[in-house]
Amino acid sequence: MRKYNRVGPNHIAELKAIVGEKNVLTDPDKLITYSQDEVTDARYHHMPEVVVFPETRDQVAEIIRLANRELIPVTPRGAGTGLAAGAAPMYGGIVLSLEKMNKIIEVNAEHMYMVVEPGVRTKDVQQAAAAVGLLYAGDPSSGDNCFIGGNIATNAGGNKAVKYGTTRHQVYAVEIVTPTGEITELGGLLNKSTSGYCLEQLIMGSEGTLGIITKATLKLIPLPPYKMDFLAVFPDTETAIDTVFKLLKAGIDPTSLEYMDNEAVNVCARYLKVGLPHQEDGNYLIITVETSTEEELEDKAARIDEICTAGGAIATLVPDSKTIWAARRAFGDANREESYIHSPEDLVVPVKHLAYAMREITRICKQHEAVGRVVAHAGDGNLHLTIMQGNIPAEEWPTKIDEILHDLFAFVYSIGGRMSGEHGIGSKRVKWMHRFADPVQLKMMQAIKKALDPNLILNPGTVFEVD
Amino acid sequence: MRKYNRVGPNHIAELKAIVGEKNVLTDPDKLITYSQDEVTDARYHHMPEVVVFPETRDQVAEIIRLANRELIPVTPRGAGTGLAAGAAPMYGGIVLSLEKMNKIIEVNAEHMYMVVEPGVRTKDVQQAAAAVGLLYAGDPSSGDNCFIGGNIATNAGGNKAVKYGTTRHQVYAVEIVTPTGEITELGGLLNKSTSGYCLEQLIMGSEGTLGIITKATLKLIPLPPYKMDFLAVFPDTETAIDTVFKLLKAGIDPTSLEYMDNEAVNVCARYLKVGLPHQEDGNYLIITVETSTEEELEDKAARIDEICTAGGAIATLVPDSKTIWAARRAFGDANREESYIHSPEDLVVPVKHLAYAMREITRICKQHEAVGRVVAHAGDGNLHLTIMQGNIPAEEWPTKIDEILHDLFAFVYSIGGRMSGEHGIGSKRVKWMHRFADPVQLKMMQAIKKALDPNLILNPGTVFEVD
């Protein structure tokens, strides 16, 4: 582990000269907000020495050059809605918040793109697109709160990824400040390019370790004119999950294909204080389709009904869209309210192994006497297993959860899966990354990190450690 | 420029021990085939010292380890259909042909993927998918001859990229031998992952400079049941190109959106000895749509007709699909047959600047008294301008074409374009890469190259030079 220098009064003075006095935070009471994201486990909370709020890319670049010169770590931060402690400053130093770089720079309806600063809320991106009759297809569950910059940095997924892909598929270009303080725009307003290495895809999903995103050009697409949600209710996990691949293969091209187990349905209903269909015993598949004609919608509706019924659904219905999606989105908050001690996981597996994976992770949880609840971006093979505290005493939790995670990740990697589908490694999963990632690839990643960030000042301790 | 060692008799002996005597080629008469790809300009032809034909990934890895130990450059080669001299061994040494690694390992219809070795012909991939009722969506014009490994290495595009994306979007995983001779599989049978850097996207399109692809897992998708080609004939380039964005915005979701100027139409008709519709004065948009219902197809057909007619088309018709696509695909061969001295270019621009770009490149060609012909993957902003020898004396060609290319690339970069949309930089465009690529990004690419290939043995002189 590299040694860094502490932030001294001279550095604070210099930071104030760069971003202005009002944009430098040193009050310990206020710094605490910036010591964590949504990860509740205190092992992954770390106090910054100072938080800065640059307002321009040039200020970001100046801060990074200072950090290189003085060997002070810098942790970029969006809205702090992360679930992997990627924004917690593992080595202290400077937290660089992008929250004041929050302008929508251009909405180009004619040519279907949008240029934004990183601190724009994802919901605002979606609404700005919808206002001109277009769709921004990124849709993480935390969309009301998260920032687009964080979405790009973690390659956020969400409820529409099965059709549209994850955030990395919604982006034409990202302007970054490099780890050495240079400014460059990667990618372009282009539908294709083979003119050198695909640096934009390398940066996206690198969790702020290879560059700080200061601007992004997002893809917009025509809003499909017809859209409908369906709810298929299954008596058990097995029949629900067995139906997922049949839906994927039927040419229905679903926009969403979400799974909620019965416990998740009840947890979300309680949290929202609403009644949900077949709440007493139903396991859900929520299926959304978007089409260009009404006939196509009817046709696909009929096929969905047929496939789900043949697959063992006890009911297929058109739910109240607002309620059903509110329930799906409430899962994280509901668990957190119920038990501050919990671990929201983000396993991803080949869809062909989804049913088997569901059985195995349930078995692993039971074996450890832990309570697991599952919602899933089922169409993506992405399982949001949340492990609740249950009867585990708080003091035993760190040991216990690590034992459970070890077994879960060992299983997931054994079937070609990964520990994170869309939340990222952050600092929370670094030790597991070193344990389970392919050693050749880990070495490649570390070599790239060192090549682009020779002083290792950008978000150290996130994704992996480097000597 | 790095100094490499020459291949000596001891190396030949060792190579024969690795791949077997029959898989080592040293006869100069036979080596010449491996000195070039489809680039006809002799400046980009370079003789290898030896060609090897490994049959397994372990043999590839052994060769790479030998090359590192002995500091001998290795240039991987697919079918040799490249258009950027990326497979020409700039520094001599070993050409590593993948043509004997040509097995389709698995076609999994149930779970919609295919596992292939790099030397499988793209056409065979497409046919193997179609045989089980599925679609492999990659479709480069050279599909009858090129290898899937080369498609991945260059991120080949083609005629369906407007809907399905380029080759990098068709790939779940690539197994590579790294520049230091290790074997690893990047990516996975996963629909998403944020578990470390996206190395698979870095490797794809890196033109064999960061790894040798030894296996790939490809995405297959349900074959859309309805498909139709349309031909809209325009009186001039301007009206044709002005219609492209209108079609993209209309929610038609075209599978192909190709442009052929009138000269290209005639060149291809002559080459194929066929008559083509409105051959005397027509400029073509070829539009393909695929739908899930017949009604949707009819609806889209009506909209295409309406938009093209309103846009100034003198005719819209349903052409003979086989003939029209044969014509489109024949463009490269037809030009080459007509004049061995020519330069097929691959400019890519933001689609919003497509009409302007078309005017400018025509102006630049005229200004240099050169004859340019254009076909375009218009929906992608990807312009295949082919500059013909015309009246330029052979001995003046190298100087003249470099002057033209300088002006073309300077223009394209000035509007946010790139010099290659899908063919790659190869060795042909290296000097232009150093001239026009963003210097910060070039430095990042070089740093990554050095980090992953410290001895710079893998395809040196391709994409860029490194000190």
JSON list of C-alpha atoms in Angstrom, two decimals, chain A residues 109-113 154-155 157-158 161 166 168 178 182-199 201-202 205-207 209-210 222 245 248-249 251 292-293 295-296 299-300 303 348-352 377 379-380 382 413 416-422 424-425 433 438 440-441 443-445 447-449 451-452 463-464, chain B residues 109-113 154-155 157-158 161 166 168 178 182-199 201-202 205-207 209-210 222 245 248-249 251 292-293 295-296 299-300 303 348-352 377 379-380 382 413 416-422 424-425 433 438 440-441 443-445 447-449 451-452 463-464:
[
{"chain": "A", "resi": 109, "resn": "ALA", "atom": "CA", "xyz": [-33.82, 16.89, -29.97]},
{"chain": "A", "resi": 110, "resn": "GLU", "atom": "CA", "xyz": [-33.14, 17.14, -33.67]},
{"chain": "A", "resi": 111, "resn": "HIS", "atom": "CA", "xyz": [-30.03, 14.99, -33.53]},
{"chain": "A", "resi": 112, "resn": "MET", "atom": "CA", "xyz": [-30.99, 13.01, -30.47]},
{"chain": "A", "resi": 113, "resn": "TYR", "atom": "CA", "xyz": [-28.29, 13.60, -27.90]},
{"chain": "A", "resi": 154, "resn": "THR", "atom": "CA", "xyz": [-20.12, 2.47, -12.17]},
{"chain": "A", "resi": 155, "resn": "ASN", "atom": "CA", "xyz": [-21.72, 1.49, -15.48]},
{"chain": "A", "resi": 157, "resn": "GLY", "atom": "CA", "xyz": [-27.66, -0.91, -14.98]},
{"chain": "A", "resi": 158, "resn": "GLY", "atom": "CA", "xyz": [-31.25, -0.87, -13.84]},
{"chain": "A", "resi": 161, "resn": "ALA", "atom": "CA", "xyz": [-30.84, -2.89, -19.30]},
{"chain": "A", "resi": 166, "resn": "THR", "atom": "CA", "xyz": [-26.24, -0.61, -19.18]},
{"chain": "A", "resi": 168, "resn": "ARG", "atom": "CA", "xyz": [-21.97, 2.28, -21.02]},
{"chain": "A", "resi": 178, "resn": "THR", "atom": "CA", "xyz": [-7.05, 12.25, -16.35]},
{"chain": "A", "resi": 182, "resn": "GLU", "atom": "CA", "xyz": [-5.08, 16.63, -18.31]},
{"chain": "A", "resi": 183, "resn": "ILE", "atom": "CA", "xyz": [-8.44, 17.22, -19.99]},
{"chain": "A", "resi": 184, "resn": "THR", "atom": "CA", "xyz": [-9.65, 15.12, -22.89]},
{"chain": "A", "resi": 185, "resn": "GLU", "atom": "CA", "xyz": [-12.90, 13.98, -24.44]},
{"chain": "A", "resi": 186, "resn": "LEU", "atom": "CA", "xyz": [-13.07, 10.24, -25.09]},
{"chain": "A", "resi": 187, "resn": "GLY", "atom": "CA", "xyz": [-15.41, 8.90, -27.73]},
{"chain": "A", "resi": 188, "resn": "GLY", "atom": "CA", "xyz": [-17.46, 11.25, -29.86]},
{"chain": "A", "resi": 189, "resn": "LEU", "atom": "CA", "xyz": [-20.86, 11.85, -31.39]},
{"chain": "A", "resi": 190, "resn": "LEU", "atom": "CA", "xyz": [-20.19, 8.79, -33.51]},
{"chain": "A", "resi": 191, "resn": "ASN", "atom": "CA", "xyz": [-22.02, 5.55, -34.07]},
{"chain": "A", "resi": 192, "resn": "LYS", "atom": "CA", "xyz": [-18.81, 3.66, -34.60]},
{"chain": "A", "resi": 193, "resn": "SER", "atom": "CA", "xyz": [-15.05, 4.12, -34.64]},
{"chain": "A", "resi": 194, "resn": "THR", "atom": "CA", "xyz": [-11.96, 1.98, -34.89]},
{"chain": "A", "resi": 195, "resn": "SER", "atom": "CA", "xyz": [-9.40, 4.72, -34.58]},
{"chain": "A", "resi": 196, "resn": "GLY", "atom": "CA", "xyz": [-7.31, 3.56, -31.66]},
{"chain": "A", "resi": 197, "resn": "TYR", "atom": "CA", "xyz": [-8.18, 1.92, -28.37]},
{"chain": "A", "resi": 198, "resn": "CYS", "atom": "CA", "xyz": [-11.70, 2.22, -27.03]},
{"chain": "A", "resi": 199, "resn": "LEU", "atom": "CA", "xyz": [-10.72, 4.39, -24.07]},
{"chain": "A", "resi": 201, "resn": "GLN", "atom": "CA", "xyz": [-15.35, 1.99, -22.55]},
{"chain": "A", "resi": 202, "resn": "LEU", "atom": "CA", "xyz": [-12.29, 1.52, -20.36]},
{"chain": "A", "resi": 205, "resn": "GLY", "atom": "CA", "xyz": [-17.20, 1.36, -15.10]},
{"chain": "A", "resi": 206, "resn": "SER", "atom": "CA", "xyz": [-13.71, 2.10, -13.74]},
{"chain": "A", "resi": 207, "resn": "GLU", "atom": "CA", "xyz": [-15.29, 3.71, -10.66]},
{"chain": "A", "resi": 209, "resn": "THR", "atom": "CA", "xyz": [-9.94, 5.26, -10.66]},
{"chain": "A", "resi": 210, "resn": "LEU", "atom": "CA", "xyz": [-8.84, 6.22, -14.18]},
{"chain": "A", "resi": 222, "resn": "PRO", "atom": "CA", "xyz": [-37.12, 7.83, -30.27]},
{"chain": "A", "resi": 245, "resn": "PHE", "atom": "CA", "xyz": [-35.31, -17.54, -20.60]},
{"chain": "A", "resi": 248, "resn": "LEU", "atom": "CA", "xyz": [-36.03, -13.84, -23.69]},
{"chain": "A", "resi": 249, "resn": "LYS", "atom": "CA", "xyz": [-36.06, -16.34, -26.53]},
{"chain": "A", "resi": 251, "resn": "GLY", "atom": "CA", "xyz": [-38.54, -12.46, -29.76]},
{"chain": "A", "resi": 292, "resn": "SER", "atom": "CA", "xyz": [-44.07, 0.80, -32.45]},
{"chain": "A", "resi": 293, "resn": "THR", "atom": "CA", "xyz": [-47.64, -0.29, -33.20]},
{"chain": "A", "resi": 295, "resn": "GLU", "atom": "CA", "xyz": [-50.96, -4.57, -33.06]},
{"chain": "A", "resi": 296, "resn": "GLU", "atom": "CA", "xyz": [-47.43, -5.48, -32.06]},
{"chain": "A", "resi": 299, "resn": "ASP", "atom": "CA", "xyz": [-49.38, -9.64, -30.21]},
{"chain": "A", "resi": 300, "resn": "LYS", "atom": "CA", "xyz": [-46.63, -9.53, -27.63]},
{"chain": "A", "resi": 303, "resn": "ARG", "atom": "CA", "xyz": [-47.40, -14.27, -26.26]},
{"chain": "A", "resi": 348, "resn": "VAL", "atom": "CA", "xyz": [-24.45, -11.57, -11.87]},
{"chain": "A", "resi": 349, "resn": "VAL", "atom": "CA", "xyz": [-24.56, -14.96, -13.54]},
{"chain": "A", "resi": 350, "resn": "PRO", "atom": "CA", "xyz": [-25.07, -16.35, -17.03]},
{"chain": "A", "resi": 351, "resn": "VAL", "atom": "CA", "xyz": [-28.84, -16.29, -17.57]},
{"chain": "A", "resi": 352, "resn": "LYS", "atom": "CA", "xyz": [-28.71, -19.96, -18.47]},
{"chain": "A", "resi": 377, "resn": "HIS", "atom": "CA", "xyz": [-32.95, -7.92, -13.07]},
{"chain": "A", "resi": 379, "resn": "GLY", "atom": "CA", "xyz": [-33.38, -10.77, -17.89]},
{"chain": "A", "resi": 380, "resn": "ASP", "atom": "CA", "xyz": [-29.77, -9.79, -17.20]},
{"chain": "A", "resi": 382, "resn": "ASN", "atom": "CA", "xyz": [-28.37, -9.91, -12.14]},
{"chain": "A", "resi": 413, "resn": "TYR", "atom": "CA", "xyz": [-17.35, -17.43, -10.00]},
{"chain": "A", "resi": 416, "resn": "GLY", "atom": "CA", "xyz": [-18.81, -17.94, -14.81]},
{"chain": "A", "resi": 417, "resn": "GLY", "atom": "CA", "xyz": [-20.51, -15.15, -12.86]},
{"chain": "A", "resi": 418, "resn": "ARG", "atom": "CA", "xyz": [-19.11, -12.03, -11.24]},
{"chain": "A", "resi": 419, "resn": "MET", "atom": "CA", "xyz": [-19.52, -10.38, -7.86]},
{"chain": "A", "resi": 420, "resn": "SER", "atom": "CA", "xyz": [-21.06, -7.22, -9.27]},
{"chain": "A", "resi": 421, "resn": "GLY", "atom": "CA", "xyz": [-23.41, -6.68, -12.17]},
{"chain": "A", "resi": 422, "resn": "GLU", "atom": "CA", "xyz": [-23.92, -2.95, -11.80]},
{"chain": "A", "resi": 424, "resn": "GLY", "atom": "CA", "xyz": [-19.26, -2.02, -8.74]},
{"chain": "A", "resi": 425, "resn": "ILE", "atom": "CA", "xyz": [-16.42, -3.31, -6.62]},
{"chain": "A", "resi": 433, "resn": "MET", "atom": "CA", "xyz": [-11.67, -8.98, -6.03]},
{"chain": "A", "resi": 438, "resn": "ASP", "atom": "CA", "xyz": [-8.76, -13.93, -12.67]},
{"chain": "A", "resi": 440, "resn": "VAL", "atom": "CA", "xyz": [-4.02, -12.44, -15.18]},
{"chain": "A", "resi": 441, "resn": "GLN", "atom": "CA", "xyz": [-6.80, -9.89, -15.55]},
{"chain": "A", "resi": 443, "resn": "LYS", "atom": "CA", "xyz": [-2.54, -7.89, -13.16]},
{"chain": "A", "resi": 444, "resn": "MET", "atom": "CA", "xyz": [-3.63, -6.29, -16.44]},
{"chain": "A", "resi": 445, "resn": "MET", "atom": "CA", "xyz": [-5.94, -3.90, -14.58]},
{"chain": "A", "resi": 447, "resn": "ALA", "atom": "CA", "xyz": [-0.76, -2.38, -14.95]},
{"chain": "A", "resi": 448, "resn": "ILE", "atom": "CA", "xyz": [-3.25, -0.09, -16.70]},
{"chain": "A", "resi": 449, "resn": "LYS", "atom": "CA", "xyz": [-3.92, 1.77, -13.46]},
{"chain": "A", "resi": 451, "resn": "ALA", "atom": "CA", "xyz": [0.34, 3.38, -16.47]},
{"chain": "A", "resi": 452, "resn": "LEU", "atom": "CA", "xyz": [-2.41, 6.03, -16.38]},
{"chain": "A", "resi": 463, "resn": "VAL", "atom": "CA", "xyz": [-11.66, -1.80, -7.42]},
{"chain": "A", "resi": 464, "resn": "PHE", "atom": "CA", "xyz": [-8.30, -3.25, -6.30]},
{"chain": "B", "resi": 109, "resn": "ALA", "atom": "CA", "xyz": [-29.39, -22.57, -29.67]},
{"chain": "B", "resi": 110, "resn": "GLU", "atom": "CA", "xyz": [-31.16, -22.96, -26.37]},
{"chain": "B", "resi": 111, "resn": "HIS", "atom": "CA", "xyz": [-29.16, -20.22, -24.68]},
{"chain": "B", "resi": 112, "resn": "MET", "atom": "CA", "xyz": [-28.37, -18.25, -27.79]},
{"chain": "B", "resi": 113, "resn": "TYR", "atom": "CA", "xyz": [-24.60, -18.10, -28.04]},
{"chain": "B", "resi": 154, "resn": "THR", "atom": "CA", "xyz": [-10.81, -4.46, -35.87]},
{"chain": "B", "resi": 155, "resn": "ASN", "atom": "CA", "xyz": [-14.30, -4.05, -34.39]},
{"chain": "B", "resi": 157, "resn": "GLY", "atom": "CA", "xyz": [-18.92, -2.87, -38.70]},
{"chain": "B", "resi": 158, "resn": "GLY", "atom": "CA", "xyz": [-20.89, -3.55, -41.82]},
{"chain": "B", "resi": 161, "resn": "ALA", "atom": "CA", "xyz": [-24.43, -1.90, -37.49]},
{"chain": "B", "resi": 166, "resn": "THR", "atom": "CA", "xyz": [-20.44, -3.18, -34.53]},
{"chain": "B", "resi": 168, "resn": "ARG", "atom": "CA", "xyz": [-17.82, -5.28, -30.21]},
{"chain": "B", "resi": 178, "resn": "THR", "atom": "CA", "xyz": [-1.67, -11.68, -23.70]},
{"chain": "B", "resi": 182, "resn": "GLU", "atom": "CA", "xyz": [-0.54, -15.70, -20.63]},
{"chain": "B", "resi": 183, "resn": "ILE", "atom": "CA", "xyz": [-4.00, -17.07, -21.40]},
{"chain": "B", "resi": 184, "resn": "THR", "atom": "CA", "xyz": [-7.15, -15.46, -20.06]},
{"chain": "B", "resi": 185, "resn": "GLU", "atom": "CA", "xyz": [-10.80, -15.11, -20.99]},
{"chain": "B", "resi": 186, "resn": "LEU", "atom": "CA", "xyz": [-12.08, -11.55, -20.87]},
{"chain": "B", "resi": 187, "resn": "GLY", "atom": "CA", "xyz": [-15.78, -10.89, -20.39]},
{"chain": "B", "resi": 188, "resn": "GLY", "atom": "CA", "xyz": [-18.17, -13.76, -19.86]},
{"chain": "B", "resi": 189, "resn": "LEU", "atom": "CA", "xyz": [-21.55, -15.16, -20.78]},
{"chain": "B", "resi": 190, "resn": "LEU", "atom": "CA", "xyz": [-23.01, -12.18, -18.96]},
{"chain": "B", "resi": 191, "resn": "ASN", "atom": "CA", "xyz": [-25.38, -9.43, -19.91]},
{"chain": "B", "resi": 192, "resn": "LYS", "atom": "CA", "xyz": [-23.68, -6.96, -17.61]},
{"chain": "B", "resi": 193, "resn": "SER", "atom": "CA", "xyz": [-20.80, -6.67, -15.18]},
{"chain": "B", "resi": 194, "resn": "THR", "atom": "CA", "xyz": [-19.08, -3.97, -13.18]},
{"chain": "B", "resi": 195, "resn": "SER", "atom": "CA", "xyz": [-16.40, -6.11, -11.62]},
{"chain": "B", "resi": 196, "resn": "GLY", "atom": "CA", "xyz": [-13.23, -4.35, -12.64]},
{"chain": "B", "resi": 197, "resn": "TYR", "atom": "CA", "xyz": [-12.14, -2.67, -15.85]},
{"chain": "B", "resi": 198, "resn": "CYS", "atom": "CA", "xyz": [-13.88, -3.57, -19.09]},
{"chain": "B", "resi": 199, "resn": "LEU", "atom": "CA", "xyz": [-10.85, -5.28, -20.61]},
{"chain": "B", "resi": 201, "resn": "GLN", "atom": "CA", "xyz": [-13.86, -3.77, -24.88]},
{"chain": "B", "resi": 202, "resn": "LEU", "atom": "CA", "xyz": [-10.28, -2.54, -24.67]},
{"chain": "B", "resi": 205, "resn": "GLY", "atom": "CA", "xyz": [-10.68, -2.97, -31.84]},
{"chain": "B", "resi": 206, "resn": "SER", "atom": "CA", "xyz": [-7.06, -2.91, -30.66]},
{"chain": "B", "resi": 207, "resn": "GLU", "atom": "CA", "xyz": [-5.98, -4.58, -33.90]},
{"chain": "B", "resi": 209, "resn": "THR", "atom": "CA", "xyz": [-1.66, -5.00, -30.42]},
{"chain": "B", "resi": 210, "resn": "LEU", "atom": "CA", "xyz": [-2.86, -5.98, -26.93]},
{"chain": "B", "resi": 222, "resn": "PRO", "atom": "CA", "xyz": [-33.87, -14.42, -32.21]},
{"chain": "B", "resi": 245, "resn": "PHE", "atom": "CA", "xyz": [-31.55, 11.40, -40.40]},
{"chain": "B", "resi": 248, "resn": "LEU", "atom": "CA", "xyz": [-33.28, 7.43, -38.20]},
{"chain": "B", "resi": 249, "resn": "LYS", "atom": "CA", "xyz": [-35.60, 9.65, -36.21]},
{"chain": "B", "resi": 251, "resn": "GLY", "atom": "CA", "xyz": [-38.73, 5.13, -35.00]},
{"chain": "B", "resi": 292, "resn": "SER", "atom": "CA", "xyz": [-41.89, -9.12, -35.42]},
{"chain": "B", "resi": 293, "resn": "THR", "atom": "CA", "xyz": [-45.26, -8.82, -37.16]},
{"chain": "B", "resi": 295, "resn": "GLU", "atom": "CA", "xyz": [-48.53, -5.31, -39.69]},
{"chain": "B", "resi": 296, "resn": "GLU", "atom": "CA", "xyz": [-45.43, -3.64, -38.31]},
{"chain": "B", "resi": 299, "resn": "ASP", "atom": "CA", "xyz": [-46.57, 0.17, -41.28]},
{"chain": "B", "resi": 300, "resn": "LYS", "atom": "CA", "xyz": [-42.84, 0.78, -41.54]},
{"chain": "B", "resi": 303, "resn": "ARG", "atom": "CA", "xyz": [-43.53, 5.35, -43.43]},
{"chain": "B", "resi": 348, "resn": "VAL", "atom": "CA", "xyz": [-16.69, 8.40, -39.86]},
{"chain": "B", "resi": 349, "resn": "VAL", "atom": "CA", "xyz": [-18.50, 11.58, -38.88]},
{"chain": "B", "resi": 350, "resn": "PRO", "atom": "CA", "xyz": [-21.37, 12.57, -36.61]},
{"chain": "B", "resi": 351, "resn": "VAL", "atom": "CA", "xyz": [-24.52, 11.71, -38.57]},
{"chain": "B", "resi": 352, "resn": "LYS", "atom": "CA", "xyz": [-25.72, 15.26, -38.03]},
{"chain": "B", "resi": 377, "resn": "HIS", "atom": "CA", "xyz": [-23.09, 3.03, -44.01]},
{"chain": "B", "resi": 379, "resn": "GLY", "atom": "CA", "xyz": [-27.02, 5.39, -40.77]},
{"chain": "B", "resi": 380, "resn": "ASP", "atom": "CA", "xyz": [-23.68, 5.20, -38.96]},
{"chain": "B", "resi": 382, "resn": "ASN", "atom": "CA", "xyz": [-19.48, 5.96, -41.99]},
{"chain": "B", "resi": 413, "resn": "TYR", "atom": "CA", "xyz": [-11.37, 15.69, -37.25]},
{"chain": "B", "resi": 416, "resn": "GLY", "atom": "CA", "xyz": [-15.60, 15.55, -34.49]},
{"chain": "B", "resi": 417, "resn": "GLY", "atom": "CA", "xyz": [-15.08, 12.63, -36.86]},
{"chain": "B", "resi": 418, "resn": "ARG", "atom": "CA", "xyz": [-12.38, 9.97, -36.99]},
{"chain": "B", "resi": 419, "resn": "MET", "atom": "CA", "xyz": [-10.23, 8.54, -39.76]},
{"chain": "B", "resi": 420, "resn": "SER", "atom": "CA", "xyz": [-11.64, 5.02, -39.41]},
{"chain": "B", "resi": 421, "resn": "GLY", "atom": "CA", "xyz": [-15.12, 3.82, -38.58]},
{"chain": "B", "resi": 422, "resn": "GLU", "atom": "CA", "xyz": [-14.52, 0.09, -38.93]},
{"chain": "B", "resi": 424, "resn": "GLY", "atom": "CA", "xyz": [-8.92, 0.37, -38.29]},
{"chain": "B", "resi": 425, "resn": "ILE", "atom": "CA", "xyz": [-5.70, 2.34, -38.25]},
{"chain": "B", "resi": 433, "resn": "MET", "atom": "CA", "xyz": [-2.91, 8.88, -36.12]},
{"chain": "B", "resi": 438, "resn": "ASP", "atom": "CA", "xyz": [-5.90, 13.81, -29.52]},
{"chain": "B", "resi": 440, "resn": "VAL", "atom": "CA", "xyz": [-3.62, 13.14, -24.49]},
{"chain": "B", "resi": 441, "resn": "GLN", "atom": "CA", "xyz": [-5.42, 10.06, -25.77]},
{"chain": "B", "resi": 443, "resn": "LYS", "atom": "CA", "xyz": [-0.31, 9.15, -24.78]},
{"chain": "B", "resi": 444, "resn": "MET", "atom": "CA", "xyz": [-2.88, 7.12, -22.82]},
{"chain": "B", "resi": 445, "resn": "MET", "atom": "CA", "xyz": [-2.96, 4.46, -25.54]},
{"chain": "B", "resi": 447, "resn": "ALA", "atom": "CA", "xyz": [1.00, 3.99, -21.89]},
{"chain": "B", "resi": 448, "resn": "ILE", "atom": "CA", "xyz": [-1.51, 1.13, -21.93]},
{"chain": "B", "resi": 449, "resn": "LYS", "atom": "CA", "xyz": [0.40, -0.59, -24.72]},
{"chain": "B", "resi": 451, "resn": "ALA", "atom": "CA", "xyz": [2.02, -1.53, -19.60]},
{"chain": "B", "resi": 452, "resn": "LEU", "atom": "CA", "xyz": [0.56, -4.66, -21.21]},
{"chain": "B", "resi": 463, "resn": "VAL", "atom": "CA", "xyz": [-2.33, 1.77, -34.51]},
{"chain": "B", "resi": 464, "resn": "PHE", "atom": "CA", "xyz": [0.60, 3.94, -33.38]}
]
